[in-house]
Amino acid sequence: MKFHGKPRTQTAAFLPLCWLFLKILQPGHSHLYNNRYAGEKVIRLIPQTEEEANALKKIYYELQVDLWQPSSISYVSEGTVTDVHMSQNDSRALLAFLQEVNIQYKVLIEDLQKALEKGSSLQTQRKRRSLSGYNYEVYHSLEEIENWMHHLNKTHSGLIHMLSIGRSYEGRPLFILKLGRRSRAYKRAVWIDCGIHAREWIGPAFCQWFVKEALLTYRSDPAMRKMLNHLYFYIMPVFNVDGYHFSWTNDRFWRKTRSRNSWFRCRGVDANRNWKVKWCDEGASMHPCDDTYCGPFPESEPEVKAVANFLRKHRKHIRAYLSFHAYAQMLLYPYSYKYATIPNFSCVESAAYKAVNALRSVYGVRYRYGPASRTLYVSSGSSMDWAYKNGIPYAFAFELRDTGHFGFLLPETLIKPTCTETMLAVKNITMHLLKKCP
Ligand SMILES: *[C@@H]1O[C@H](CO)[C@@H](O)[C@H](O)[C@H]1NC(C)=O
Ligand SMILES: *[C@@H]1O[C@H](CO)[C@@H](O)[C@H](O)[C@H]1NC(C)=O
Ligand SMILES: *[C@@H]1O[C@H](CO)[C@@H](O)[C@H](O)[C@H]1NC(C)=O
Ligand SMILES: *[C@@H]1O[C@H](CO)[C@@H](O)[C@H](O)[C@H]1NC(C)=O
Ligand SMILES: [Zn+2]
């Protein structure tokens, strides 16, 4: 599967080299995001007692904090791994406070701007794309992903059909790929979405990887052939298109959609708290400025409404719903909104158990698995719970690599290993669907 760019000429092959020399000779080259993250830090702290947790919550409201983990300060209690991203000045204030009250901490990222620029291959690798096929080991902008989808729709029309299922708040089309061999017979389907949360860039990279692997191994791998012959995959590489675009152009750590609010200046809704399942209850915020804001009403976000409509329309066929997030290394299933155990728990649990084992078999990376409420935290209005409640029996959410070393800035060099191992887990779950669960 090649991206057919311009013919490979001598001059074209030398261009990247010349460009590289220019970069080296140029001393103060331009910074990503206008250098806005210079000196900012990511700090991990784990309160050991409830008093420490409460002290932390108190100072949280006095400082400007971008919470990386967990997604809301309300989740912080004794023993919660808490990763915070702050300005240089605020982190100074926080560190002084932590030393004073004697809370243990660790600086995960000393200088976010430097980490961001180091983790990204900048233009050097991106240039390579037009010379030697599509590069799946870099993060791609929304425009690049859309062009890639259009290209596949043209070149692989036997297995791929690209369609739009609606429009985003800012008017962008919401594209999905229908992947699988076309046949007249009734086929069950698997839904996969990536990038509900804008800053979790490894998600869209995985969706692209999945499609690439499917096309590349359809002929050689009997398991893949069976999957594409017997199932359709509906794949949405970027769910939150407006937010993803914004995370490339303005704020690398943006999470929500980009919708405006009538009364507040803060924009956006958490697209994973906006679904009509115990909407805006525990683990969701009613405040528009919070990262877990549930929105003014269920399905208020056009992106959520479009996907919900599509799933409602196809729910008789769709047997599995898979949603890709980061970071935590977990494989989660319902419920998110309550601690109760789902009916048919054993089928879902054994699928998850096998999937994380398959994943671990590649590089030994361990994933925790279990009901989202017990494994991660209680959250209401999530897409996974909604899918499950609407009759899709296998509903999963992946929290991909890592566990905080790089956090949202997972370097491009880790795209390949992360996607390779995740691929095995997804195939394992899918093969499970094709069997009868006892
Ligand atoms: C950070 O602190 C320095 C020195 O205390 C001060 O000059 C500067 O204005 C502060 N920056 C911000 C953004 O508050
Ligand atoms: C995908 O290709 C088909 C023709 O094979 C075309 O009808 C359809 O409009 C294309 N999809 C998009 C989104 O362009
Ligand atoms: C799924 O993974 C398990 C290991 O956890 C393995 O025994 C099994 O063969 C895998 N099944 C498929 C179809 O890949
Ligand atoms: C549980 O499994 C049974 C038998 O396979 C099926 O009829 C039923 O719909 C399942 N229930 C749920 C909630 O998935
Ligand atoms: Zn997420």
Coordinates of C-alpha atoms and ligand atoms in Angstrom, one line a residue:
M1 CA 0.0 0.0 0.0
K2 CA 2.0 3.0 -1.2
F3 CA 1.2 6.6 -1.4
H4 CA 2.0 7.5 -4.9
G5 CA 3.6 10.8 -4.8
K6 CA 5.9 12.4 -7.3
P7 CA 8.2 10.0 -9.2
R8 CA 11.4 9.4 -7.3
T9 CA 14.1 11.5 -8.9
Q10 CA 17.6 12.3 -7.8
T11 CA 16.7 15.8 -6.8
A12 CA 13.8 14.7 -4.8
A13 CA 15.9 12.2 -2.9
F14 CA 18.4 15.0 -2.0
L15 CA 15.9 17.5 -0.8
P16 CA 15.4 16.2 2.7
L17 CA 19.2 16.1 3.3
C18 CA 19.6 19.8 2.2
W19 CA 16.7 20.7 4.4
L20 CA 18.3 18.9 7.4
F21 CA 21.6 20.9 6.9
L22 CA 19.6 24.1 6.7
K23 CA 18.0 23.2 10.1
I24 CA 21.3 22.5 11.7
L25 CA 22.9 25.7 10.5
Q26 CA 19.9 27.7 11.6
P27 CA 20.4 28.4 15.3
G28 CA 17.1 29.4 16.9
H29 CA 14.6 27.5 14.8
S30 CA 10.9 27.9 15.4
H31 CA 9.2 26.2 18.3
L32 CA 6.1 24.1 18.2
Y33 CA 3.0 25.8 19.6
N34 CA 4.9 29.1 19.9
N35 CA 6.9 27.8 22.8
R36 CA 3.9 28.1 25.1
Y37 CA 4.9 25.1 27.2
A38 CA 8.4 26.2 28.0
G39 CA 9.3 25.4 31.6
E40 CA 5.9 23.8 32.3
K41 CA 6.0 20.6 34.3
V42 CA 4.1 17.4 34.9
I43 CA 4.2 16.2 38.5
R44 CA 3.0 12.9 39.9
L45 CA 1.7 12.8 43.4
I46 CA 0.0 10.0 45.4
P47 CA -1.8 11.2 48.6
Q48 CA -1.3 8.7 51.3
T49 CA -4.2 9.7 53.5
E50 CA -7.6 11.3 53.1
E51 CA -6.2 14.5 54.8
E52 CA -3.5 14.7 52.2
A53 CA -6.0 14.2 49.4
N54 CA -8.1 17.0 50.9
A55 CA -5.2 19.3 51.2
L56 CA -4.4 18.6 47.5
K57 CA -7.9 19.4 46.4
K58 CA -7.7 22.7 48.3
I59 CA -4.5 23.8 46.6
Y60 CA -5.9 22.5 43.2
Y61 CA -8.5 25.3 43.2
E62 CA -5.9 28.0 44.0
L63 CA -3.7 27.1 41.1
Q64 CA -4.0 26.7 37.3
V65 CA -3.9 23.0 36.8
D66 CA -4.4 20.8 33.8
L67 CA -5.1 17.4 35.2
W68 CA -3.7 14.5 33.2
Q69 CA -4.7 11.7 35.5
P70 CA -7.4 11.1 36.8
S71 CA -9.7 13.2 34.5
S72 CA -11.4 15.0 37.4
I73 CA -10.1 16.3 40.8
S74 CA -13.2 14.7 42.4
Y75 CA -11.6 11.3 41.8
V76 CA -8.6 12.1 43.9
S77 CA -8.5 10.3 47.2
E78 CA -6.1 8.2 49.3
G79 CA -3.8 6.2 47.0
T80 CA -4.9 7.9 43.7
V81 CA -2.1 8.3 41.2
T82 CA -2.5 12.0 40.3
D83 CA -0.6 13.6 37.4
V84 CA -0.8 17.4 37.1
H85 CA 0.5 19.7 34.4
M86 CA 1.2 23.2 35.5
S87 CA 3.0 26.4 34.5
Q88 CA 6.5 27.0 35.9
N89 CA 5.3 29.4 38.5
D90 CA 2.4 27.3 39.7
S91 CA 4.5 24.2 39.9
R92 CA 7.0 26.1 42.0
A93 CA 4.1 27.0 44.3
L94 CA 2.8 23.4 44.3
L95 CA 6.3 21.9 45.0
A96 CA 6.8 24.3 48.0
F97 CA 3.4 23.3 49.3
L98 CA 4.1 19.5 48.9
Q99 CA 7.4 19.9 50.7
E100 CA 5.7 21.8 53.5
V101 CA 2.9 19.2 54.1
N102 CA 5.3 16.4 53.3
I103 CA 3.4 14.8 50.4
Q104 CA 5.6 12.5 48.2
Y105 CA 5.9 13.6 44.6
K106 CA 7.9 12.9 41.5
V107 CA 8.5 15.3 38.6
L108 CA 7.5 13.2 35.5
I109 CA 8.3 15.9 32.9
E110 CA 10.8 18.6 33.8
D111 CA 10.1 20.8 30.7
L112 CA 7.1 20.0 28.7
Q113 CA 8.1 22.1 25.7
K114 CA 11.4 20.2 25.4
A115 CA 9.6 16.8 25.9
L116 CA 7.1 17.8 23.2
E117 CA 9.8 18.7 20.7
K118 CA 12.0 15.7 21.5
G119 CA 9.1 13.2 21.1
S120 CA 8.0 14.6 17.8
S121 CA 10.2 13.9 14.8
L122 CA 9.3 17.3 13.5
Q123 CA 9.6 17.5 9.8
T124 CA 12.5 15.1 9.2
Q125 CA 10.4 12.0 9.3
R126 CA 7.3 13.6 7.9
K127 CA 9.2 14.5 4.8
R128 CA 10.0 10.9 4.2
R129 CA 6.3 10.2 3.6
S130 CA 6.2 11.2 -0.1
L131 CA 9.3 9.3 -0.9
S132 CA 8.7 5.9 0.6
G133 CA 5.1 5.2 1.1
Y134 CA 2.8 6.3 3.9
N135 CA 4.4 6.6 7.3
Y136 CA 2.4 5.0 10.0
E137 CA 5.0 5.7 12.7
V138 CA 4.3 9.4 13.0
Y139 CA 1.2 11.2 14.3
H140 CA -0.9 12.6 11.5
S141 CA -2.9 15.8 11.4
L142 CA -6.6 15.7 10.7
E143 CA -6.1 16.8 7.1
E144 CA -3.5 14.1 6.5
I145 CA -5.8 11.4 8.0
E146 CA -8.7 12.6 5.8
N147 CA -6.5 12.5 2.7
W148 CA -5.4 9.0 3.7
M149 CA -9.0 7.9 4.0
H150 CA -9.9 9.4 0.6
H151 CA -6.9 7.7 -0.9
L152 CA -7.8 4.2 0.5
N153 CA -11.4 4.7 -0.6
K154 CA -10.1 5.1 -4.2
T155 CA -7.4 2.4 -4.2
H156 CA -9.0 -0.3 -2.0
S157 CA -12.6 -0.1 -3.1
G158 CA -13.0 -3.9 -2.8
L159 CA -12.5 -3.8 1.0
I160 CA -13.1 -0.2 2.0
H161 CA -15.9 2.2 1.7
M162 CA -15.6 5.7 3.2
L163 CA -18.7 7.6 4.3
S164 CA -19.7 10.6 6.3
I165 CA -22.1 10.1 9.2
G166 CA -22.7 13.8 10.0
R167 CA -20.9 17.0 10.8
S168 CA -19.0 18.3 13.7
Y169 CA -19.8 21.5 15.7
E170 CA -17.4 23.4 13.5
G171 CA -18.9 21.8 10.3
R172 CA -16.3 19.2 9.5
P173 CA -17.5 15.9 8.0
L174 CA -17.5 12.9 10.4
F175 CA -15.9 10.2 8.3
I176 CA -15.8 6.5 9.0
L177 CA -14.4 3.6 7.0
K178 CA -16.5 0.5 6.4
L179 CA -13.9 -2.3 6.2
G180 CA -14.6 -5.8 5.1
R181 CA -15.3 -7.9 2.0
R182 CA -18.6 -6.9 0.5
S183 CA -21.0 -9.8 0.3
R184 CA -24.8 -10.3 0.0
A185 CA -25.0 -12.4 3.1
Y186 CA -25.9 -11.0 6.5
K187 CA -22.7 -9.8 8.3
R188 CA -22.1 -8.9 11.9
A189 CA -20.1 -5.9 12.6
V190 CA -17.5 -4.3 15.0
W191 CA -17.4 -0.6 15.7
I192 CA -14.1 1.0 16.5
D193 CA -13.6 4.6 17.4
C194 CA -10.4 6.6 18.2
G195 CA -9.8 10.1 19.4
I196 CA -12.9 10.8 21.5
H197 CA -10.5 12.8 23.6
A198 CA -8.4 15.1 21.5
R199 CA -5.0 15.0 23.2
E200 CA -4.8 11.2 23.2
W201 CA -3.0 11.0 19.9
I202 CA -2.0 7.4 20.0
G203 CA -5.7 6.6 19.5
P204 CA -6.0 7.8 15.9
A205 CA -2.6 6.4 15.2
F206 CA -3.9 3.0 16.2
C207 CA -7.0 3.3 14.1
Q208 CA -4.8 3.9 11.1
W209 CA -2.5 1.1 12.0
F210 CA -5.5 -1.3 12.3
V211 CA -6.7 -0.5 8.8
K212 CA -3.1 -0.8 7.4
E213 CA -2.6 -4.2 9.0
A214 CA -6.0 -5.4 7.8
L215 CA -5.3 -4.5 4.2
L216 CA -1.7 -5.7 4.3
T217 CA -2.4 -9.2 5.8
Y218 CA -5.8 -9.9 4.3
R219 CA -4.3 -12.3 1.8
S220 CA -1.5 -13.8 4.0
D221 CA -3.2 -14.2 7.4
P222 CA -6.1 -16.7 7.6
A223 CA -7.4 -15.1 10.8
M224 CA -7.5 -11.6 9.2
R225 CA -9.2 -13.1 6.1
K226 CA -11.8 -14.8 8.2
M227 CA -12.5 -11.5 10.1
L228 CA -12.9 -9.4 7.0
N229 CA -14.9 -12.1 5.2
H230 CA -17.3 -12.6 8.1
L231 CA -17.5 -9.2 9.6
Y232 CA -17.6 -5.5 8.8
F233 CA -15.5 -3.1 10.8
Y234 CA -16.8 0.4 11.1
I235 CA -13.8 2.5 11.9
M236 CA -13.8 6.1 13.0
P237 CA -10.2 7.2 13.1
V238 CA -11.0 10.7 14.6
F239 CA -14.2 11.0 16.6
N240 CA -13.6 14.5 18.0
V241 CA -12.4 16.1 14.8
D242 CA -12.7 19.7 16.0
G243 CA -10.8 19.0 19.3
Y244 CA -8.1 16.9 17.5
H245 CA -7.5 19.8 15.0
F246 CA -7.3 22.2 17.9
S247 CA -4.8 20.0 19.6
W248 CA -2.5 20.3 16.5
T249 CA -2.9 24.1 16.0
N250 CA -3.4 25.6 19.5
D251 CA -3.4 23.5 22.6
R252 CA -1.7 20.1 22.5
F253 CA -3.5 19.1 25.8
W254 CA -7.0 19.9 24.7
R255 CA -9.5 17.1 25.6
K256 CA -13.1 18.2 24.9
T257 CA -15.1 19.1 21.8
R258 CA -15.1 22.8 20.7
S259 CA -18.7 23.8 21.2
R260 CA -19.5 27.2 22.6
N261 CA -21.4 27.7 25.8
S262 CA -24.1 30.5 26.1
W263 CA -23.1 31.7 29.6
F264 CA -19.4 30.8 30.0
R265 CA -16.3 31.6 28.0
C266 CA -15.0 28.0 28.4
R267 CA -15.6 25.9 25.4
G268 CA -16.2 22.2 24.8
V269 CA -17.9 19.2 26.3
D270 CA -16.4 15.9 27.4
A271 CA -17.6 13.6 24.5
N272 CA -17.2 10.6 26.8
R273 CA -19.7 12.1 29.4
N274 CA -22.3 13.3 26.9
W275 CA -24.2 10.0 26.3
K276 CA -27.6 9.2 27.5
V277 CA -26.8 6.7 30.2
K278 CA -27.1 8.0 33.7
W279 CA -26.1 11.3 32.1
C280 CA -24.3 13.9 34.2
D281 CA -24.3 11.8 37.4
E282 CA -21.3 10.6 39.3
G283 CA -17.9 11.3 37.7
A284 CA -19.2 14.0 35.4
S285 CA -19.2 17.7 35.9
M286 CA -22.0 20.3 35.3
H287 CA -19.5 23.1 35.0
P288 CA -18.6 24.1 31.4
C289 CA -15.0 24.9 32.4
D290 CA -14.3 21.4 33.7
D291 CA -12.6 18.7 31.6
T292 CA -15.4 16.3 32.4
Y293 CA -18.3 18.7 31.6
C294 CA -21.3 16.5 30.5
G295 CA -22.8 19.2 28.3
P296 CA -26.2 21.0 28.5
F297 CA -28.2 17.8 27.7
P298 CA -27.4 14.3 26.5
E299 CA -26.1 14.1 22.9
S300 CA -25.8 17.9 22.8
E301 CA -22.6 17.4 20.9
P302 CA -23.2 16.8 17.1
E303 CA -20.3 14.3 17.1
V304 CA -21.9 12.2 19.8
K305 CA -25.4 12.5 18.3
A306 CA -24.1 11.3 14.9
V307 CA -22.4 8.2 16.3
A308 CA -25.3 7.4 18.6
N309 CA -27.7 7.6 15.6
F310 CA -25.4 5.4 13.5
L311 CA -25.1 2.8 16.3
R312 CA -28.9 2.9 16.9
K313 CA -29.5 2.3 13.2
H314 CA -27.1 -0.6 13.0
R315 CA -27.4 -2.1 16.5
K316 CA -28.8 -5.4 15.3
H317 CA -25.6 -6.1 13.4
I318 CA -23.0 -4.5 15.6
R319 CA -21.7 -7.1 18.1
A320 CA -18.8 -5.2 19.5
Y321 CA -18.0 -1.6 20.4
L322 CA -14.3 -0.7 20.9
S323 CA -13.2 2.7 21.9
F324 CA -9.5 3.8 22.1
H325 CA -8.2 6.1 24.8
A326 CA -4.9 6.8 26.6
Y327 CA -3.1 6.6 28.9
A328 CA -3.3 4.0 31.7
Q329 CA -2.7 0.5 30.1
M330 CA -6.1 -0.9 30.8
L331 CA -8.8 -2.9 29.1
L332 CA -12.2 -1.8 30.5
Y333 CA -15.7 -3.1 30.1
P334 CA -19.1 -2.0 31.6
Y335 CA -20.2 -0.7 33.8
S336 CA -18.6 2.7 34.2
Y337 CA -21.5 4.3 36.0
K338 CA -22.0 1.8 38.7
Y339 CA -20.3 -1.0 40.6
A340 CA -22.8 -3.8 39.6
T341 CA -21.7 -6.7 37.5
I342 CA -23.0 -7.0 34.0
P343 CA -25.2 -9.9 32.9
N344 CA -23.1 -12.4 30.9
F345 CA -20.1 -11.2 32.8
S346 CA -18.1 -14.4 32.2
C347 CA -18.1 -14.1 28.4
V348 CA -16.9 -10.5 28.5
E349 CA -14.5 -11.1 31.3
S350 CA -12.9 -14.1 29.5
A351 CA -12.6 -12.1 26.3
A352 CA -10.8 -9.4 28.2
Y353 CA -8.5 -11.8 30.0
K354 CA -7.5 -13.5 26.7
A355 CA -7.0 -10.1 25.0
V356 CA -4.6 -8.7 27.7
N357 CA -2.7 -12.0 27.6
A358 CA -2.3 -11.8 23.9
L359 CA -1.2 -8.2 24.2
R360 CA 1.4 -9.1 26.8
S361 CA 2.8 -11.9 24.7
V362 CA 4.5 -9.4 22.4
Y363 CA 6.7 -7.2 24.6
G364 CA 5.6 -8.2 28.1
V365 CA 3.5 -5.0 28.6
R366 CA 0.9 -5.5 31.3
Y367 CA -2.6 -4.2 31.1
R368 CA -5.1 -4.3 34.0
Y369 CA -8.6 -5.3 33.0
G370 CA -12.0 -5.3 34.6
P371 CA -15.2 -3.2 34.9
A372 CA -14.4 0.4 34.3
S373 CA -16.0 1.5 37.6
R374 CA -13.7 -0.7 39.7
T375 CA -10.6 -0.6 37.6
L376 CA -10.4 3.1 36.6
Y377 CA -13.2 5.1 38.3
V378 CA -16.9 5.6 38.2
S379 CA -18.1 7.8 35.3
S380 CA -21.5 8.4 34.0
G381 CA -22.6 9.1 30.4
S382 CA -19.8 7.1 28.7
S383 CA -20.0 5.8 25.2
M384 CA -19.1 2.3 26.3
D385 CA -21.9 2.0 28.8
W386 CA -24.3 3.5 26.3
A387 CA -23.3 1.0 23.6
Y388 CA -23.8 -1.9 26.1
K389 CA -27.1 -0.6 27.3
N390 CA -28.2 -0.3 23.6
G391 CA -27.7 -4.0 22.9
I392 CA -24.1 -4.3 21.9
P393 CA -23.0 -7.2 24.0
Y394 CA -19.2 -6.7 23.8
A395 CA -18.3 -3.1 24.8
F396 CA -14.7 -2.3 25.6
A397 CA -12.6 0.8 26.2
F398 CA -8.8 0.5 25.8
E399 CA -6.5 2.9 27.7
L400 CA -3.4 2.5 25.7
R401 CA 0.3 3.1 26.7
D402 CA 1.9 4.3 28.8
T403 CA 1.4 4.6 32.6
G404 CA 2.7 8.2 32.9
H405 CA 6.4 8.3 31.9
F406 CA 5.4 10.2 28.7
G407 CA 1.7 10.4 29.3
F408 CA -0.1 12.1 26.4
L409 CA 3.3 12.8 24.8
L410 CA 3.9 9.2 23.9
P411 CA 6.9 9.5 21.4
E412 CA 6.4 8.5 17.8
T413 CA 9.0 5.8 18.2
L414 CA 6.5 4.0 20.5
I415 CA 3.7 4.0 17.9
K416 CA 4.8 0.8 16.3
P417 CA 5.2 -1.4 19.5
T418 CA 2.0 0.0 21.0
C419 CA 0.0 -0.7 17.9
T420 CA 1.6 -4.1 17.3
E421 CA 0.6 -5.4 20.7
T422 CA -2.8 -3.7 20.7
M423 CA -3.5 -5.3 17.3
L424 CA -3.2 -8.8 18.8
A425 CA -5.7 -7.9 21.6
V426 CA -8.2 -6.5 19.1
K427 CA -7.9 -9.6 16.8
N428 CA -8.3 -11.8 19.8
I429 CA -11.5 -10.1 20.9
T430 CA -12.8 -10.2 17.4
M431 CA -12.1 -13.9 16.9
H432 CA -13.9 -14.4 20.2
L433 CA -17.0 -12.9 18.6
L434 CA -16.9 -15.4 15.8
K435 CA -17.1 -18.2 18.3
K436 CA -20.1 -19.0 20.5
C437 CA -19.5 -17.9 24.0
P438 CA -20.6 -20.7 26.5
Ligands
LIG1 C1 6.4 34.0 37.3 O1 7.2 34.4 38.4 C2 8.1 35.4 38.0 C3 9.0 35.7 39.2 O2 8.4 35.5 40.4 C4 7.4 36.7 37.5 O3 8.2 37.7 37.1 C5 6.5 36.3 36.3 O4 5.7 37.4 35.9 C6 5.6 35.1 36.7 N1 4.9 34.7 35.5 C7 3.6 34.5 35.5 C8 3.0 34.0 34.2 O5 2.9 34.7 36.4
LIG2 C1 -15.8 6.5 -1.7 O1 -15.8 6.0 -3.0 C2 -17.1 5.7 -3.5 C3 -17.0 5.2 -4.9 O2 -16.2 4.0 -4.9 C4 -17.9 7.1 -3.6 O3 -19.2 6.8 -4.1 C5 -17.9 7.7 -2.3 O4 -18.5 9.0 -2.4 C6 -16.5 7.8 -1.7 N1 -16.6 8.4 -0.4 C7 -16.2 9.6 0.0 C8 -16.5 10.0 1.4 O5 -15.7 10.3 -0.8
LIG3 C1 -6.3 -15.3 22.2 O1 -5.3 -15.1 23.2 C2 -5.1 -16.3 23.9 C3 -4.0 -16.0 25.0 O2 -4.5 -15.2 25.9 C4 -4.6 -17.4 23.1 O3 -4.5 -18.7 23.8 C5 -5.6 -17.6 21.9 O4 -5.1 -18.6 21.0 C6 -5.8 -16.3 21.2 N1 -6.8 -16.5 20.2 C7 -6.8 -16.0 19.0 C8 -7.9 -16.4 18.1 O5 -5.9 -15.2 18.6
LIG4 C1 -26.6 -13.0 27.6 O1 -26.5 -14.2 26.8 C2 -27.7 -14.8 26.4 C3 -27.3 -16.1 25.7 O2 -26.2 -15.9 24.8 C4 -28.4 -13.8 25.5 O3 -29.6 -14.3 25.0 C5 -28.6 -12.5 26.2 O4 -29.2 -11.5 25.4 C6 -27.3 -12.0 26.8 N1 -27.6 -10.8 27.6 C7 -26.9 -9.7 27.5 C8 -27.3 -8.6 28.4 O5 -26.0 -9.5 26.7
ZN5 ZN -9.8 9.3 26.8

